[in-house]
Amino acid sequence: MSLRINDIAPDFTANTTEGEISFHDWIGDDYAIIFSHPKDFTPVCTTEFGAVARLSPEFEKRNTKVIGVSVDGVDDHTKWKADISKFAETPANFPIIDDTSLTVAKLYDMFPAEAYLPDGRTPADSATVRTVFIIGPDKKIRLTLTYPMSVGRNFAEILRALDAIQLTDGVALATPADWQPGEDVIVALSLNDEQATEKYGELTKALPYLRFAKCPE
């Protein structure tokens, strides 16, 4: 069965470019983003890791750890990081998991339907799709995104989604379509008008069931 929103993210122990980790312990009290790649030294993956490297300060501001998964080993990961840093023009200072055993890819159901896993596999054989999981401090999955191998991910959108998740986590708020940080938010229907106004200030009613309030600071 595939993983769903609010499932506990599977725990695992793995070797990474920063040593052995126990995933839940590594997350600690932070948010975490785990994202998979088909193989080291592949073009789309290099651009994606470069995007994450450039955004690292933004993830740090949000108390969010990022970790990549690739089906190659630590030695290749370390060499690949030099290419990533050269392309991104900034250090790739986040860990990459050695998943030569495919343990993590299988735990997180990161394979497409037609995946074939022989010895001597190629990126096409073990093509972990471009999967993203955002995980909360309680180790529950907050968001999943899955892209085909041919489509590079939009990490600005992943950062935007992280902002929305952190803003609405555990409170009676939601974000509308195309929301950007600082824009008005939606007040949940679990609060009546009086409760909503008391908690979030003046409401703008687009429809009786669609009420906007200023974004909390």
CSV table of N, CA, C and O in Angstrom, one decimal, residues 16-84:
chain,number,residue,atom,x,y,z
A,16,THR,N,25.0,7.5,4.7
A,16,THR,CA,24.9,8.7,3.9
A,16,THR,C,26.2,9.4,3.8
A,16,THR,O,27.2,8.9,4.3
A,17,THR,N,26.2,10.4,3.0
A,17,THR,CA,27.5,11.2,2.8
A,17,THR,C,27.9,11.9,4.1
A,17,THR,O,29.0,12.4,4.2
A,18,GLU,N,27.1,11.9,5.1
A,18,GLU,CA,27.4,12.5,6.4
A,18,GLU,C,27.4,11.4,7.5
A,18,GLU,O,27.3,11.7,8.7
A,19,GLY,N,27.6,10.1,7.1
A,19,GLY,CA,27.7,9.0,8.1
A,19,GLY,C,26.4,8.3,8.2
A,19,GLY,O,25.4,8.6,7.5
A,20,GLU,N,26.3,7.3,9.1
A,20,GLU,CA,25.1,6.5,9.3
A,20,GLU,C,24.1,7.3,10.1
A,20,GLU,O,24.4,8.0,11.0
A,21,ILE,N,22.8,7.2,9.6
A,21,ILE,CA,21.8,7.9,10.3
A,21,ILE,C,20.6,6.9,10.6
A,21,ILE,O,20.4,6.0,9.9
A,22,SER,N,19.9,7.2,11.7
A,22,SER,CA,18.6,6.6,11.9
A,22,SER,C,17.6,7.7,11.6
A,22,SER,O,17.6,8.8,12.2
A,23,PHE,N,16.7,7.5,10.6
A,23,PHE,CA,16.0,8.6,10.0
A,23,PHE,C,15.2,9.4,11.0
A,23,PHE,O,15.3,10.6,11.0
A,24,HIS,N,14.4,8.8,11.8
A,24,HIS,CA,13.6,9.5,12.8
A,24,HIS,C,14.4,10.3,13.8
A,24,HIS,O,14.1,11.5,14.1
A,25,ASP,N,15.5,9.7,14.2
A,25,ASP,CA,16.5,10.5,15.1
A,25,ASP,C,17.1,11.6,14.4
A,25,ASP,O,17.3,12.7,14.9
A,26,TRP,N,17.4,11.4,13.1
A,26,TRP,CA,18.0,12.5,12.3
A,26,TRP,C,17.0,13.7,12.1
A,26,TRP,O,17.4,14.9,12.2
A,27,ILE,N,15.7,13.4,12.0
A,27,ILE,CA,14.7,14.5,11.9
A,27,ILE,C,14.6,15.2,13.2
A,27,ILE,O,14.6,16.5,13.2
A,28,GLY,N,14.7,14.5,14.3
A,28,GLY,CA,14.6,15.2,15.6
A,28,GLY,C,13.3,16.0,15.7
A,28,GLY,O,12.2,15.4,15.5
A,29,ASP,N,13.4,17.2,16.1
A,29,ASP,CA,12.2,18.1,16.3
A,29,ASP,C,11.9,19.0,15.1
A,29,ASP,O,11.2,20.0,15.3
A,30,ASP,N,12.6,18.7,14.0
A,30,ASP,CA,12.4,19.6,12.8
A,30,ASP,C,11.4,19.0,11.9
A,30,ASP,O,10.9,17.9,12.0
A,31,TYR,N,11.2,19.8,10.8
A,31,TYR,CA,10.5,19.3,9.6
A,31,TYR,C,11.6,18.6,8.7
A,31,TYR,O,12.8,19.0,8.9
A,32,ALA,N,11.2,17.8,7.8
A,32,ALA,CA,12.2,17.2,6.9
A,32,ALA,C,11.6,17.0,5.5
A,32,ALA,O,10.4,16.8,5.4
A,33,ILE,N,12.5,17.0,4.6
A,33,ILE,CA,12.1,16.8,3.2
A,33,ILE,C,13.1,15.7,2.7
A,33,ILE,O,14.3,15.8,2.7
A,34,ILE,N,12.5,14.6,2.2
A,34,ILE,CA,13.3,13.5,1.6
A,34,ILE,C,12.8,13.4,0.1
A,34,ILE,O,11.6,13.4,-0.2
A,35,PHE,N,13.8,13.4,-0.8
A,35,PHE,CA,13.5,13.4,-2.2
A,35,PHE,C,14.4,12.4,-3.0
A,35,PHE,O,15.6,12.3,-2.7
A,36,SER,N,13.8,11.7,-3.9
A,36,SER,CA,14.6,10.6,-4.5
A,36,SER,C,15.0,11.0,-5.9
A,36,SER,O,14.5,11.8,-6.6
A,37,HIS,N,16.1,10.2,-6.4
A,37,HIS,CA,16.7,10.4,-7.7
A,37,HIS,C,17.0,9.1,-8.3
A,37,HIS,O,17.4,8.2,-7.6
A,38,PRO,N,16.9,9.0,-9.6
A,38,PRO,CA,17.2,7.7,-10.3
A,38,PRO,C,18.6,7.2,-10.2
A,38,PRO,O,18.9,6.0,-10.0
A,39,LYS,N,19.6,8.1,-10.2
A,39,LYS,CA,21.0,7.7,-10.3
A,39,LYS,C,21.9,9.0,-10.2
A,39,LYS,O,21.5,10.0,-10.6
A,40,ASP,N,23.1,8.8,-9.7
A,40,ASP,CA,24.1,9.8,-9.7
A,40,ASP,C,24.5,10.2,-11.1
A,40,ASP,O,24.4,9.3,-12.0
A,41,PHE,N,25.1,11.4,-11.2
A,41,PHE,CA,25.7,11.8,-12.5
A,41,PHE,C,24.7,11.8,-13.7
A,41,PHE,O,25.0,11.4,-14.8
A,42,THR,N,23.4,12.1,-13.3
A,42,THR,CA,22.4,12.2,-14.4
A,42,THR,C,22.0,13.7,-14.5
A,42,THR,O,22.0,14.4,-13.5
A,43,PRO,N,21.6,14.1,-15.7
A,43,PRO,CA,21.5,15.6,-15.9
A,43,PRO,C,20.4,16.2,-15.1
A,43,PRO,O,20.6,17.3,-14.5
A,44,VAL,N,19.1,15.7,-15.2
A,44,VAL,CA,18.0,16.4,-14.5
A,44,VAL,C,18.3,16.4,-13.0
A,44,VAL,O,18.1,17.4,-12.3
A,45,CYS,N,18.8,15.3,-12.4
A,45,CYS,CA,19.1,15.2,-11.0
A,45,CYS,C,20.1,16.2,-10.6
A,45,CYS,O,20.0,16.8,-9.5
A,46,THR,N,21.1,16.5,-11.4
A,46,THR,CA,22.1,17.4,-11.1
A,46,THR,C,21.5,18.8,-11.0
A,46,THR,O,21.9,19.6,-10.0
A,47,THR,N,20.6,19.2,-11.9
A,47,THR,CA,20.0,20.5,-11.8
A,47,THR,C,19.1,20.6,-10.5
A,47,THR,O,19.0,21.6,-9.9
A,48,GLU,N,18.5,19.5,-10.2
A,48,GLU,CA,17.6,19.5,-9.0
A,48,GLU,C,18.4,19.6,-7.7
A,48,GLU,O,18.1,20.4,-6.8
A,49,PHE,N,19.5,18.9,-7.6
A,49,PHE,CA,20.3,19.0,-6.4
A,49,PHE,C,20.9,20.4,-6.3
A,49,PHE,O,21.1,21.0,-5.3
A,50,GLY,N,21.2,21.0,-7.5
A,50,GLY,CA,21.7,22.3,-7.5
A,50,GLY,C,20.7,23.3,-7.0
A,50,GLY,O,21.0,24.2,-6.2
A,51,ALA,N,19.4,23.1,-7.4
A,51,ALA,CA,18.3,24.0,-6.9
A,51,ALA,C,18.2,23.9,-5.3
A,51,ALA,O,18.0,24.9,-4.6
A,52,VAL,N,18.3,22.6,-4.8
A,52,VAL,CA,18.2,22.4,-3.4
A,52,VAL,C,19.4,23.1,-2.7
A,52,VAL,O,19.3,23.7,-1.6
A,53,ALA,N,20.6,23.0,-3.3
A,53,ALA,CA,21.8,23.6,-2.7
A,53,ALA,C,21.6,25.1,-2.6
A,53,ALA,O,21.9,25.8,-1.5
A,54,ARG,N,21.1,25.8,-3.6
A,54,ARG,CA,20.8,27.2,-3.6
A,54,ARG,C,19.8,27.6,-2.5
A,54,ARG,O,19.8,28.7,-2.0
A,55,LEU,N,18.8,26.7,-2.3
A,55,LEU,CA,17.7,27.0,-1.4
A,55,LEU,C,18.1,26.6,0.1
A,55,LEU,O,17.2,26.8,1.0
A,56,SER,N,19.2,26.0,0.3
A,56,SER,CA,19.5,25.5,1.6
A,56,SER,C,19.3,26.5,2.7
A,56,SER,O,18.8,26.2,3.8
A,57,PRO,N,19.8,27.8,2.6
A,57,PRO,CA,19.5,28.8,3.6
A,57,PRO,C,18.0,29.0,3.9
A,57,PRO,O,17.7,29.2,5.1
A,58,GLU,N,17.2,28.9,2.9
A,58,GLU,CA,15.8,29.0,3.1
A,58,GLU,C,15.2,27.9,3.9
A,58,GLU,O,14.3,28.1,4.8
A,59,PHE,N,15.6,26.7,3.6
A,59,PHE,CA,15.2,25.5,4.4
A,59,PHE,C,15.6,25.6,5.9
A,59,PHE,O,14.9,25.3,6.8
A,60,GLU,N,16.9,26.1,6.1
A,60,GLU,CA,17.4,26.2,7.4
A,60,GLU,C,16.6,27.3,8.2
A,60,GLU,O,16.3,27.0,9.4
A,61,LYS,N,16.2,28.4,7.6
A,61,LYS,CA,15.3,29.4,8.2
A,61,LYS,C,14.0,28.7,8.7
A,61,LYS,O,13.4,29.2,9.7
A,62,ARG,N,13.6,27.7,8.0
A,62,ARG,CA,12.3,27.1,8.4
A,62,ARG,C,12.4,25.8,9.2
A,62,ARG,O,11.5,25.0,9.4
A,63,ASN,N,13.6,25.7,9.8
A,63,ASN,CA,13.9,24.5,10.7
A,63,ASN,C,13.6,23.2,9.9
A,63,ASN,O,12.9,22.3,10.5
A,64,THR,N,14.0,23.1,8.7
A,64,THR,CA,13.7,22.0,7.9
A,64,THR,C,15.0,21.4,7.3
A,64,THR,O,15.8,22.0,6.7
A,65,LYS,N,15.1,20.1,7.6
A,65,LYS,CA,16.3,19.3,7.0
A,65,LYS,C,15.9,18.7,5.7
A,65,LYS,O,14.8,18.2,5.5
A,66,VAL,N,16.9,18.7,4.8
A,66,VAL,CA,16.6,18.1,3.5
A,66,VAL,C,17.7,16.9,3.3
A,66,VAL,O,18.8,17.0,3.7
A,67,ILE,N,17.2,15.9,2.7
A,67,ILE,CA,18.1,14.7,2.4
A,67,ILE,C,17.6,14.1,1.1
A,67,ILE,O,16.5,13.9,0.8
A,68,GLY,N,18.6,13.7,0.3
A,68,GLY,CA,18.4,13.1,-1.0
A,68,GLY,C,18.5,11.6,-0.9
A,68,GLY,O,19.2,11.1,0.0
A,69,VAL,N,17.9,10.9,-1.8
A,69,VAL,CA,18.1,9.4,-1.9
A,69,VAL,C,18.5,9.1,-3.4
A,69,VAL,O,17.9,9.6,-4.3
A,70,SER,N,19.5,8.3,-3.5
A,70,SER,CA,19.9,7.9,-4.9
A,70,SER,C,20.3,6.4,-4.7
A,70,SER,O,20.8,6.0,-3.7
A,71,VAL,N,20.2,5.7,-5.8
A,71,VAL,CA,20.5,4.2,-5.7
A,71,VAL,C,22.0,3.9,-5.8
A,71,VAL,O,22.3,2.7,-5.9
A,72,ASP,N,22.8,4.9,-5.8
A,72,ASP,CA,24.3,4.6,-5.8
A,72,ASP,C,24.8,4.7,-4.4
A,72,ASP,O,24.1,5.0,-3.5
A,73,GLY,N,26.2,4.5,-4.3
A,73,GLY,CA,26.8,4.5,-3.0
A,73,GLY,C,27.4,5.8,-2.6
A,73,GLY,O,27.5,6.8,-3.4
A,74,VAL,N,27.9,5.9,-1.4
A,74,VAL,CA,28.5,7.1,-0.9
A,74,VAL,C,29.7,7.6,-1.7
A,74,VAL,O,29.8,8.8,-1.9
A,75,ASP,N,30.5,6.7,-2.2
A,75,ASP,CA,31.7,7.2,-2.9
A,75,ASP,C,31.2,8.0,-4.2
A,75,ASP,O,31.8,9.1,-4.5
A,76,ASP,N,30.3,7.4,-4.9
A,76,ASP,CA,29.7,8.1,-6.0
A,76,ASP,C,29.0,9.4,-5.6
A,76,ASP,O,29.1,10.5,-6.3
A,77,HIS,N,28.3,9.4,-4.6
A,77,HIS,CA,27.6,10.6,-4.1
A,77,HIS,C,28.6,11.7,-3.8
A,77,HIS,O,28.3,12.9,-4.2
A,78,THR,N,29.7,11.4,-3.2
A,78,THR,CA,30.7,12.4,-2.8
A,78,THR,C,31.3,13.0,-4.1
A,78,THR,O,31.5,14.2,-4.1
A,79,LYS,N,31.6,12.2,-5.0
A,79,LYS,CA,32.1,12.7,-6.3
A,79,LYS,C,31.1,13.5,-7.0
A,79,LYS,O,31.4,14.6,-7.6
A,80,TRP,N,29.9,13.1,-7.0
A,80,TRP,CA,28.8,13.8,-7.7
A,80,TRP,C,28.6,15.2,-7.1
A,80,TRP,O,28.3,16.1,-7.8
A,81,LYS,N,28.7,15.2,-5.7
A,81,LYS,CA,28.5,16.5,-5.1
A,81,LYS,C,29.4,17.6,-5.6
A,81,LYS,O,29.1,18.8,-5.6
A,82,ALA,N,30.6,17.2,-6.1
A,82,ALA,CA,31.5,18.2,-6.7
A,82,ALA,C,30.9,18.8,-7.9
A,82,ALA,O,31.0,20.0,-8.2
A,83,ASP,N,30.3,17.9,-8.7
A,83,ASP,CA,29.6,18.4,-10.0
A,83,ASP,C,28.4,19.3,-9.6
A,83,ASP,O,28.2,20.4,-10.2
A,84,ILE,N,27.7,18.9,-8.6
A,84,ILE,CA,26.5,19.7,-8.2
A,84,ILE,C,26.9,21.1,-7.7
A,84,ILE,O,26.3,22.1,-8.1
